[in-house]
Amino acid sequence: ASFAAEDAQLPNSKEAPQQEAPAPEEKGMDRDATPVDLYNDGLKAQEEEKDTQKALKLYEQAIGTATENQEVRARSYQNLGVINHQQARAVFDKAQKTLAGQQLDAALKEVDQTLKQIAMTQDIYKEALRESVEIPAVARNQQLLLIDRKKAEELKKKIEELKKQQQEAQKNTQQAKDQQQKQNQQKQDQQKQDQNQQKQDQQAKDQQQADQAKQQTEKARESAQKLQEQ
C-alpha cells in the first residue's frame, strides 16, 4: 500500500515536518481495534481533534499491536516524531520570547528542554527508519530537525554569552559599590579622627587656659600677701 504525505502546519514555520496520511484497511482482519484503526484514529486525533495526548496514546498502541505490520509501525513512529518535533519548536519559540524579556536563566532552561526534546524526536525518527519501510518524509523531517537543533544550540551559546556578560557586569558593579563603600568608610573614619583630634586640641587649649588662669590667680594672691606684709 502507498501513503501520501501531508504537511502538519506549524505556527511560525516555513517548513513543517510531514506526517503520514490514513492507512488503508487490512483485509481479512477484524475491524475492532486493528493496528490500522489505531493508527488512523491517532491521525484523526492529531489532525482534526488537535488532541496531542490522545494521538500519542493511539500511535503507541498501534506500534504495540502491529507486530507484523512494519508499515503501520513505521508511520506511527513517523507521526510520533512529528508531534515531538512540534513540541520542540513550541518550546524553542517560548525560549526566544523569554530571552526577549531578559530572563536569561529561564530562557536557558527552555533551550535545554528544546534540545532534549529534539534528541527524543531524533530517536523516534530513527525507529521509523528501522522498520525497513521507505518513508521519504522521515529523511526530510530529520533534515529539518538538524536545522532546528543548530538553531537551538546557537541560541544556547548566545544566552550563555549574555549570562557571562551579565555576571561580569554584576561583578564590576559590585566591585565599584564595594570600592565606594570603602571610600565612604575611609572618609567617615577620617572625619571622626579629625573630630577627635579637634576635641583633643580644644581640651588641651582649655586646660592650658585654665592653667594660665590658675597661675595668674596664684601670682595675684602672692602679690596681695606681700603688700599686706609691708
C-alpha atoms as an extended CHARMM CRD file, in Angstrom:
* protein
*
       230  EXT
         1         1  ALA       CA              0.0000000000        0.0000000000        0.0000000000  PROA      1               0.0000000000
         2         2  SER       CA              1.1900000000        3.5260000000       -0.7030000000  PROA      2               0.0000000000
         3         3  PHE       CA              0.7930000000        6.5170000000        1.5930000000  PROA      3               0.0000000000
         4         4  ALA       CA              0.5300000000       10.1590000000        0.6390000000  PROA      4               0.0000000000
         5         5  ALA       CA              2.4620000000       12.5990000000        2.7910000000  PROA      5               0.0000000000
         6         6  GLU       CA              0.6630000000       15.5560000000        4.3240000000  PROA      6               0.0000000000
         7         7  ASP       CA              2.1350000000       18.6700000000        5.9370000000  PROA      7               0.0000000000
         8         8  ALA       CA              1.4270000000       19.2500000000        9.5870000000  PROA      8               0.0000000000
         9         9  GLN       CA              1.0490000000       23.0150000000        9.7700000000  PROA      9               0.0000000000
        10        10  LEU       CA              3.2450000000       24.6220000000       12.3820000000  PROA      10              0.0000000000
        11        11  PRO       CA              2.9640000000       28.2420000000       13.5730000000  PROA      11              0.0000000000
        12        12  ASN       CA              5.9040000000       30.4810000000       12.6440000000  PROA      12              0.0000000000
        13        13  SER       CA              7.4480000000       27.7960000000       10.4740000000  PROA      13              0.0000000000
        14        14  LYS       CA              8.0430000000       27.9400000000        6.7180000000  PROA      14              0.0000000000
        15        15  GLU       CA              8.8890000000       24.2490000000        6.5690000000  PROA      15              0.0000000000
        16        16  ALA       CA              6.8730000000       21.8310000000        8.6620000000  PROA      16              0.0000000000
        17        17  PRO       CA              7.7020000000       18.1840000000        9.3960000000  PROA      17              0.0000000000
        18        18  GLN       CA              5.4780000000       15.8690000000        7.3830000000  PROA      18              0.0000000000
        19        19  GLN       CA              3.1470000000       13.3510000000        8.8960000000  PROA      19              0.0000000000
        20        20  GLU       CA              1.5270000000       10.4150000000        7.1360000000  PROA      20              0.0000000000
        21        21  ALA       CA             -1.9890000000       10.1140000000        5.7060000000  PROA      21              0.0000000000
        22        22  PRO       CA             -4.5320000000        7.4700000000        6.7910000000  PROA      22              0.0000000000
        23        23  ALA       CA             -3.5940000000        3.8530000000        6.2160000000  PROA      23              0.0000000000
        24        24  PRO       CA             -5.8030000000        1.5240000000        4.1420000000  PROA      24              0.0000000000
        25        25  GLU       CA             -7.7700000000       -1.1460000000        5.9330000000  PROA      25              0.0000000000
        26        26  GLU       CA             -6.1280000000       -4.5060000000        6.4500000000  PROA      26              0.0000000000
        27        27  LYS       CA             -8.0860000000       -7.1350000000        4.5720000000  PROA      27              0.0000000000
        28        28  GLY       CA             -9.1490000000      -10.2550000000        6.3970000000  PROA      28              0.0000000000
        29        29  MET       CA             -8.7900000000       -8.7080000000        9.8610000000  PROA      29              0.0000000000
        30        30  ASP       CA            -11.3560000000       -7.8480000000       12.4740000000  PROA      30              0.0000000000
        31        31  ARG       CA            -12.1620000000       -4.1540000000       12.2530000000  PROA      31              0.0000000000
        32        32  ASP       CA            -12.2580000000       -3.9110000000       16.0530000000  PROA      32              0.0000000000
        33        33  ALA       CA             -9.0960000000       -2.1060000000       17.2090000000  PROA      33              0.0000000000
        34        34  THR       CA             -6.7600000000       -3.2610000000       14.4620000000  PROA      34              0.0000000000
        35        35  PRO       CA             -3.3440000000       -1.5780000000       14.2580000000  PROA      35              0.0000000000
        36        36  VAL       CA             -4.5670000000        0.3510000000       11.2040000000  PROA      36              0.0000000000
        37        37  ASP       CA             -7.6270000000        1.5360000000       13.1430000000  PROA      37              0.0000000000
        38        38  LEU       CA             -5.4650000000        2.7040000000       15.9830000000  PROA      38              0.0000000000
        39        39  TYR       CA             -3.1220000000        4.4800000000       13.5890000000  PROA      39              0.0000000000
        40        40  ASN       CA             -5.9480000000        6.2100000000       11.7150000000  PROA      40              0.0000000000
        41        41  ASP       CA             -7.6760000000        7.1900000000       14.9760000000  PROA      41              0.0000000000
        42        42  GLY       CA             -4.3720000000        8.6320000000       16.1310000000  PROA      42              0.0000000000
        43        43  LEU       CA             -4.0490000000       10.6480000000       12.9340000000  PROA      43              0.0000000000
        44        44  LYS       CA             -7.6120000000       11.9210000000       13.3740000000  PROA      44              0.0000000000
        45        45  ALA       CA             -6.8680000000       12.9560000000       16.9530000000  PROA      45              0.0000000000
        46        46  GLN       CA             -3.6980000000       14.6740000000       15.7920000000  PROA      46              0.0000000000
        47        47  GLU       CA             -5.0740000000       16.4760000000       12.7240000000  PROA      47              0.0000000000
        48        48  GLU       CA             -8.7820000000       17.0580000000       13.3120000000  PROA      48              0.0000000000
        49        49  GLU       CA             -9.2540000000       16.9500000000       17.0720000000  PROA      49              0.0000000000
        50        50  LYS       CA             -5.8910000000       18.5900000000       17.9030000000  PROA      50              0.0000000000
        51        51  ASP       CA             -5.6650000000       16.2330000000       20.8730000000  PROA      51              0.0000000000
        52        52  THR       CA             -1.9550000000       15.5060000000       21.1380000000  PROA      52              0.0000000000
        53        53  GLN       CA             -2.1260000000       13.2640000000       24.1840000000  PROA      53              0.0000000000
        54        54  LYS       CA             -4.8420000000       11.1040000000       22.6500000000  PROA      54              0.0000000000
        55        55  ALA       CA             -2.8600000000       10.8480000000       19.4070000000  PROA      55              0.0000000000
        56        56  LEU       CA              0.3050000000        9.8220000000       21.2510000000  PROA      56              0.0000000000
        57        57  LYS       CA             -1.5500000000        7.0890000000       23.1050000000  PROA      57              0.0000000000
        58        58  LEU       CA             -3.1670000000        5.7260000000       19.9440000000  PROA      58              0.0000000000
        59        59  TYR       CA              0.1000000000        5.7040000000       17.9840000000  PROA      59              0.0000000000
        60        60  GLU       CA              1.8170000000        3.8910000000       20.8320000000  PROA      60              0.0000000000
        61        61  GLN       CA             -0.9950000000        1.3150000000       20.8610000000  PROA      61              0.0000000000
        62        62  ALA       CA             -0.7000000000        0.9230000000       17.1040000000  PROA      62              0.0000000000
        63        63  ILE       CA              3.0340000000        0.2920000000       17.4270000000  PROA      63              0.0000000000
        64        64  GLY       CA              2.4690000000       -2.2150000000       20.2040000000  PROA      64              0.0000000000
        65        65  THR       CA             -0.1420000000       -4.2160000000       18.3110000000  PROA      65              0.0000000000
        66        66  ALA       CA              1.2990000000       -4.0110000000       14.7700000000  PROA      66              0.0000000000
        67        67  THR       CA              3.9480000000       -6.6370000000       15.4290000000  PROA      67              0.0000000000
        68        68  GLU       CA              3.7700000000       -7.9050000000       11.8330000000  PROA      68              0.0000000000
        69        69  ASN       CA              2.8830000000       -4.6650000000       10.0780000000  PROA      69              0.0000000000
        70        70  GLN       CA              6.0800000000       -2.7010000000        9.6310000000  PROA      70              0.0000000000
        71        71  GLU       CA              4.3230000000       -0.0560000000        7.5800000000  PROA      71              0.0000000000
        72        72  VAL       CA              1.9150000000        0.8600000000       10.3650000000  PROA      72              0.0000000000
        73        73  ARG       CA              4.7210000000        0.8300000000       12.9060000000  PROA      73              0.0000000000
        74        74  ALA       CA              6.9600000000        2.9800000000       10.7150000000  PROA      74              0.0000000000
        75        75  ARG       CA              4.2490000000        5.5450000000       10.0600000000  PROA      75              0.0000000000
        76        76  SER       CA              3.1590000000        5.5940000000       13.6790000000  PROA      76              0.0000000000
        77        77  TYR       CA              6.7410000000        6.3370000000       14.6930000000  PROA      77              0.0000000000
        78        78  GLN       CA              6.8940000000        8.9880000000       11.9710000000  PROA      78              0.0000000000
        79        79  ASN       CA              3.8430000000       10.8070000000       13.3280000000  PROA      79              0.0000000000
        80        80  LEU       CA              5.0060000000       10.3990000000       16.9140000000  PROA      80              0.0000000000
        81        81  GLY       CA              8.1700000000       12.1100000000       15.7780000000  PROA      81              0.0000000000
        82        82  VAL       CA              6.1790000000       14.9220000000       14.2020000000  PROA      82              0.0000000000
        83        83  ILE       CA              4.3080000000       15.5570000000       17.4630000000  PROA      83              0.0000000000
        84        84  ASN       CA              7.5410000000       15.6720000000       19.4240000000  PROA      84              0.0000000000
        85        85  HSD       CA              9.0990000000       17.8540000000       16.7260000000  PROA      85              0.0000000000
        86        86  GLN       CA              6.2170000000       20.3090000000       17.0280000000  PROA      86              0.0000000000
        87        87  GLN       CA              6.5940000000       20.3900000000       20.7920000000  PROA      87              0.0000000000
        88        88  ALA       CA             10.3340000000       21.0790000000       20.4750000000  PROA      88              0.0000000000
        89        89  ARG       CA              9.6390000000       24.0110000000       18.1800000000  PROA      89              0.0000000000
        90        90  ALA       CA              6.9990000000       25.3640000000       20.5430000000  PROA      90              0.0000000000
        91        91  VAL       CA              9.4440000000       25.3190000000       23.4560000000  PROA      91              0.0000000000
        92        92  PHE       CA             12.1080000000       26.9520000000       21.2720000000  PROA      92              0.0000000000
        93        93  ASP       CA              9.7060000000       29.7700000000       20.3490000000  PROA      93              0.0000000000
        94        94  LYS       CA              8.9530000000       30.2090000000       24.0390000000  PROA      94              0.0000000000
        95        95  ALA       CA             12.6760000000       30.4030000000       24.8150000000  PROA      95              0.0000000000
        96        96  GLN       CA             13.1080000000       33.1870000000       22.2580000000  PROA      96              0.0000000000
        97        97  LYS       CA             10.2870000000       35.1840000000       23.8490000000  PROA      97              0.0000000000
        98        98  THR       CA             11.7110000000       34.5710000000       27.3110000000  PROA      98              0.0000000000
        99        99  LEU       CA             15.1110000000       35.7960000000       26.1290000000  PROA      99              0.0000000000
       100       100  ALA       CA             13.4930000000       38.9200000000       24.6760000000  PROA      100             0.0000000000
       101       101  GLY       CA             12.1990000000       39.5680000000       28.1940000000  PROA      101             0.0000000000
       102       102  GLN       CA             15.7820000000       39.4180000000       29.5400000000  PROA      102             0.0000000000
       103       103  GLN       CA             15.0290000000       36.3000000000       31.6160000000  PROA      103             0.0000000000
       104       104  LEU       CA             18.2840000000       34.5300000000       30.8400000000  PROA      104             0.0000000000
       105       105  ASP       CA             18.0810000000       31.6690000000       33.3330000000  PROA      105             0.0000000000
       106       106  ALA       CA             14.5480000000       30.7520000000       32.2970000000  PROA      106             0.0000000000
       107       107  ALA       CA             15.4390000000       31.0470000000       28.6030000000  PROA      107             0.0000000000
       108       108  LEU       CA             18.4760000000       28.7830000000       29.0470000000  PROA      108             0.0000000000
       109       109  LYS       CA             16.3320000000       26.2000000000       30.8070000000  PROA      109             0.0000000000
       110       110  GLU       CA             13.8250000000       26.2530000000       27.9390000000  PROA      110             0.0000000000
       111       111  VAL       CA             16.5790000000       25.8900000000       25.3250000000  PROA      111             0.0000000000
       112       112  ASP       CA             17.9350000000       22.8720000000       27.1910000000  PROA      112             0.0000000000
       113       113  GLN       CA             14.4110000000       21.4670000000       27.1920000000  PROA      113             0.0000000000
       114       114  THR       CA             14.2360000000       22.0870000000       23.4400000000  PROA      114             0.0000000000
       115       115  LEU       CA             17.4830000000       20.1980000000       22.8360000000  PROA      115             0.0000000000
       116       116  LYS       CA             16.2650000000       17.3220000000       24.9850000000  PROA      116             0.0000000000
       117       117  GLN       CA             13.0080000000       17.1990000000       23.0180000000  PROA      117             0.0000000000
       118       118  ILE       CA             14.9400000000       17.2750000000       19.7400000000  PROA      118             0.0000000000
       119       119  ALA       CA             17.1080000000       14.3400000000       20.8610000000  PROA      119             0.0000000000
       120       120  MET       CA             13.9630000000       12.3950000000       21.7410000000  PROA      120             0.0000000000
       121       121  THR       CA             12.4660000000       13.2370000000       18.3510000000  PROA      121             0.0000000000
       122       122  GLN       CA             15.6180000000       12.0560000000       16.5730000000  PROA      122             0.0000000000
       123       123  ASP       CA             15.3640000000        8.6990000000       18.3410000000  PROA      123             0.0000000000
       124       124  ILE       CA             11.7260000000        8.3390000000       17.2500000000  PROA      124             0.0000000000
       125       125  TYR       CA             12.5370000000        9.1440000000       13.6080000000  PROA      125             0.0000000000
       126       126  LYS       CA             15.3030000000        6.5360000000       13.7700000000  PROA      126             0.0000000000
       127       127  GLU       CA             12.7620000000        3.9610000000       14.9680000000  PROA      127             0.0000000000
       128       128  ALA       CA             10.6780000000        4.7330000000       11.8720000000  PROA      128             0.0000000000
       129       129  LEU       CA             13.7020000000        4.0500000000        9.6670000000  PROA      129             0.0000000000
       130       130  ARG       CA             14.4610000000        0.7670000000       11.4430000000  PROA      130             0.0000000000
       131       131  GLU       CA             11.1720000000       -0.6710000000       10.2130000000  PROA      131             0.0000000000
       132       132  SER       CA             12.7040000000       -1.0610000000        6.7310000000  PROA      132             0.0000000000
       133       133  VAL       CA              9.8540000000        0.8360000000        5.0990000000  PROA      133             0.0000000000
       134       134  GLU       CA             10.6990000000        3.6560000000        2.7420000000  PROA      134             0.0000000000
       135       135  ILE       CA              9.1830000000        6.9020000000        4.0530000000  PROA      135             0.0000000000
       136       136  PRO       CA             10.6550000000        9.9390000000        2.2840000000  PROA      136             0.0000000000
       137       137  ALA       CA              9.1120000000       12.2970000000        4.8490000000  PROA      137             0.0000000000
       138       138  VAL       CA             11.3120000000       10.8650000000        7.6080000000  PROA      138             0.0000000000
       139       139  ALA       CA             14.5100000000       11.8910000000        5.8500000000  PROA      139             0.0000000000
       140       140  ARG       CA             13.1180000000       15.3590000000        5.2020000000  PROA      140             0.0000000000
       141       141  ASN       CA             11.9630000000       15.7120000000        8.7860000000  PROA      141             0.0000000000
       142       142  GLN       CA             15.3840000000       14.6700000000       10.0380000000  PROA      142             0.0000000000
       143       143  GLN       CA             16.9490000000       17.4310000000        7.9450000000  PROA      143             0.0000000000
       144       144  LEU       CA             14.5310000000       19.9350000000        9.4670000000  PROA      144             0.0000000000
       145       145  LEU       CA             15.3590000000       18.5650000000       12.8880000000  PROA      145             0.0000000000
       146       146  LEU       CA             19.0860000000       19.1130000000       12.3190000000  PROA      146             0.0000000000
       147       147  ILE       CA             18.3670000000       22.7090000000       11.3530000000  PROA      147             0.0000000000
       148       148  ASP       CA             16.2540000000       23.1640000000       14.4760000000  PROA      148             0.0000000000
       149       149  ARG       CA             18.9860000000       21.6450000000       16.6280000000  PROA      149             0.0000000000
       150       150  LYS       CA             21.5650000000       24.0320000000       15.1710000000  PROA      150             0.0000000000
       151       151  LYS       CA             19.2770000000       26.9910000000       15.8990000000  PROA      151             0.0000000000
       152       152  ALA       CA             18.7590000000       25.8100000000       19.4740000000  PROA      152             0.0000000000
       153       153  GLU       CA             22.4940000000       25.2810000000       20.0120000000  PROA      153             0.0000000000
       154       154  GLU       CA             23.2380000000       28.7530000000       18.6340000000  PROA      154             0.0000000000
       155       155  LEU       CA             20.6050000000       30.2850000000       20.8900000000  PROA      155             0.0000000000
       156       156  LYS       CA             22.0290000000       28.4290000000       23.8890000000  PROA      156             0.0000000000
       157       157  LYS       CA             25.5010000000       29.7420000000       23.0580000000  PROA      157             0.0000000000
       158       158  LYS       CA             24.1180000000       33.2640000000       22.7770000000  PROA      158             0.0000000000
       159       159  ILE       CA             22.3230000000       33.0050000000       26.1310000000  PROA      159             0.0000000000
       160       160  GLU       CA             25.4250000000       31.6260000000       27.8390000000  PROA      160             0.0000000000
       161       161  GLU       CA             27.4750000000       34.5250000000       26.4480000000  PROA      161             0.0000000000
       162       162  LEU       CA             24.8600000000       37.0170000000       27.6420000000  PROA      162             0.0000000000
       163       163  LYS       CA             24.8660000000       35.3750000000       31.0730000000  PROA      163             0.0000000000
       164       164  LYS       CA             28.6620000000       35.6600000000       31.1580000000  PROA      164             0.0000000000
       165       165  GLN       CA             28.4530000000       39.3450000000       30.2570000000  PROA      165             0.0000000000
       166       166  GLN       CA             25.7170000000       39.8710000000       32.8220000000  PROA      166             0.0000000000
       167       167  GLN       CA             27.7490000000       38.1730000000       35.5470000000  PROA      167             0.0000000000
       168       168  GLU       CA             30.8170000000       40.2320000000       34.6090000000  PROA      168             0.0000000000
       169       169  ALA       CA             28.7530000000       43.4270000000       34.7200000000  PROA      169             0.0000000000
       170       170  GLN       CA             27.3210000000       42.4310000000       38.0940000000  PROA      170             0.0000000000
       171       171  LYS       CA             30.8420000000       41.6800000000       39.3480000000  PROA      171             0.0000000000
       172       172  ASN       CA             32.0970000000       45.0640000000       38.1620000000  PROA      172             0.0000000000
       173       173  THR       CA             29.1000000000       46.8130000000       39.6770000000  PROA      173             0.0000000000
       174       174  GLN       CA             29.6570000000       45.0600000000       42.9900000000  PROA      174             0.0000000000
       175       175  GLN       CA             33.3480000000       45.9250000000       42.9410000000  PROA      175             0.0000000000
       176       176  ALA       CA             32.5240000000       49.5730000000       42.2370000000  PROA      176             0.0000000000
       177       177  LYS       CA             29.9550000000       49.5140000000       45.0240000000  PROA      177             0.0000000000
       178       178  ASP       CA             32.4330000000       47.9390000000       47.4400000000  PROA      178             0.0000000000
       179       179  GLN       CA             35.0720000000       50.4920000000       46.4690000000  PROA      179             0.0000000000
       180       180  GLN       CA             32.6430000000       53.3460000000       47.0010000000  PROA      180             0.0000000000
       181       181  GLN       CA             31.6380000000       51.9470000000       50.3680000000  PROA      181             0.0000000000
       182       182  LYS       CA             35.3050000000       51.6080000000       51.2880000000  PROA      182             0.0000000000
       183       183  GLN       CA             35.9750000000       55.2040000000       50.2960000000  PROA      183             0.0000000000
       184       184  ASN       CA             32.9240000000       56.3930000000       52.2130000000  PROA      184             0.0000000000
       185       185  GLN       CA             34.0560000000       54.4650000000       55.2750000000  PROA      185             0.0000000000
       186       186  GLN       CA             37.5660000000       55.8750000000       54.9930000000  PROA      186             0.0000000000
       187       187  LYS       CA             36.0880000000       59.3690000000       54.7140000000  PROA      187             0.0000000000
       188       188  GLN       CA             33.9100000000       58.7900000000       57.7520000000  PROA      188             0.0000000000
       189       189  ASP       CA             36.8610000000       57.3890000000       59.6900000000  PROA      189             0.0000000000
       190       190  GLN       CA             38.9740000000       60.4060000000       58.7240000000  PROA      190             0.0000000000
       191       191  GLN       CA             36.2080000000       62.7950000000       59.7070000000  PROA      191             0.0000000000
       192       192  LYS       CA             35.8330000000       61.0130000000       63.0170000000  PROA      192             0.0000000000
       193       193  GLN       CA             39.5860000000       61.1010000000       63.5390000000  PROA      193             0.0000000000
       194       194  ASP       CA             39.6660000000       64.8190000000       62.7070000000  PROA      194             0.0000000000
       195       195  GLN       CA             36.7970000000       65.4760000000       65.0750000000  PROA      195             0.0000000000
       196       196  ASN       CA             38.5550000000       63.5670000000       67.8500000000  PROA      196             0.0000000000
       197       197  GLN       CA             41.7650000000       65.4770000000       67.1740000000  PROA      197             0.0000000000
       198       198  GLN       CA             39.9080000000       68.7920000000       67.2530000000  PROA      198             0.0000000000
       199       199  LYS       CA             38.2710000000       67.7580000000       70.5020000000  PROA      199             0.0000000000
       200       200  GLN       CA             41.6220000000       66.8180000000       71.9790000000  PROA      200             0.0000000000
       201       201  ASP       CA             43.1640000000       70.0680000000       70.7690000000  PROA      201             0.0000000000
       202       202  GLN       CA             40.2900000000       72.0400000000       72.2760000000  PROA      202             0.0000000000
       203       203  GLN       CA             40.5970000000       70.1870000000       75.5590000000  PROA      203             0.0000000000
       204       204  ALA       CA             44.3470000000       70.8540000000       75.6120000000  PROA      204             0.0000000000
       205       205  LYS       CA             43.7340000000       74.5270000000       74.8700000000  PROA      205             0.0000000000
       206       206  ASP       CA             41.0890000000       74.7740000000       77.5710000000  PROA      206             0.0000000000
       207       207  GLN       CA             43.4260000000       73.0730000000       80.0150000000  PROA      207             0.0000000000
       208       208  GLN       CA             46.2290000000       75.4510000000       79.0720000000  PROA      208             0.0000000000
       209       209  GLN       CA             43.9680000000       78.4470000000       79.5990000000  PROA      209             0.0000000000
       210       210  ALA       CA             42.8320000000       77.0480000000       82.9410000000  PROA      210             0.0000000000
       211       211  ASP       CA             46.4270000000       76.5120000000       83.9880000000  PROA      211             0.0000000000
       212       212  GLN       CA             47.3070000000       80.0510000000       82.9710000000  PROA      212             0.0000000000
       213       213  ALA       CA             44.3420000000       81.4340000000       84.8880000000  PROA      213             0.0000000000
       214       214  LYS       CA             45.3590000000       79.4260000000       87.9210000000  PROA      214             0.0000000000
       215       215  GLN       CA             48.9170000000       80.7060000000       87.6930000000  PROA      215             0.0000000000
       216       216  GLN       CA             47.6810000000       84.2710000000       87.3960000000  PROA      216             0.0000000000
       217       217  THR       CA             45.4600000000       83.7730000000       90.4270000000  PROA      217             0.0000000000
       218       218  GLU       CA             48.3770000000       82.4080000000       92.4100000000  PROA      218             0.0000000000
       219       219  LYS       CA             50.5720000000       85.3450000000       91.4140000000  PROA      219             0.0000000000
       220       220  ALA       CA             47.8490000000       87.8070000000       92.3650000000  PROA      220             0.0000000000
       221       221  ARG       CA             47.4690000000       86.1280000000       95.7410000000  PROA      221             0.0000000000
       222       222  GLU       CA             51.1940000000       86.2130000000       96.3400000000  PROA      222             0.0000000000
       223       223  SER       CA             51.2890000000       89.8800000000       95.4080000000  PROA      223             0.0000000000
       224       224  ALA       CA             48.4450000000       90.6440000000       97.8120000000  PROA      224             0.0000000000
       225       225  GLN       CA             50.2050000000       88.8190000000      100.6420000000  PROA      225             0.0000000000
       226       226  LYS       CA             53.4090000000       90.7720000000      100.0600000000  PROA      226             0.0000000000
       227       227  LEU       CA             51.5090000000       94.0490000000      100.1610000000  PROA      227             0.0000000000
       228       228  GLN       CA             49.8970000000       93.0660000000      103.4930000000  PROA      228             0.0000000000
       229       229  GLU       CA             53.2540000000       92.1620000000      104.9650000000  PROA      229             0.0000000000
       230       230  GLN       CA             54.6360000000       95.5900000000      104.0880000000  PROA      230             0.0000000000
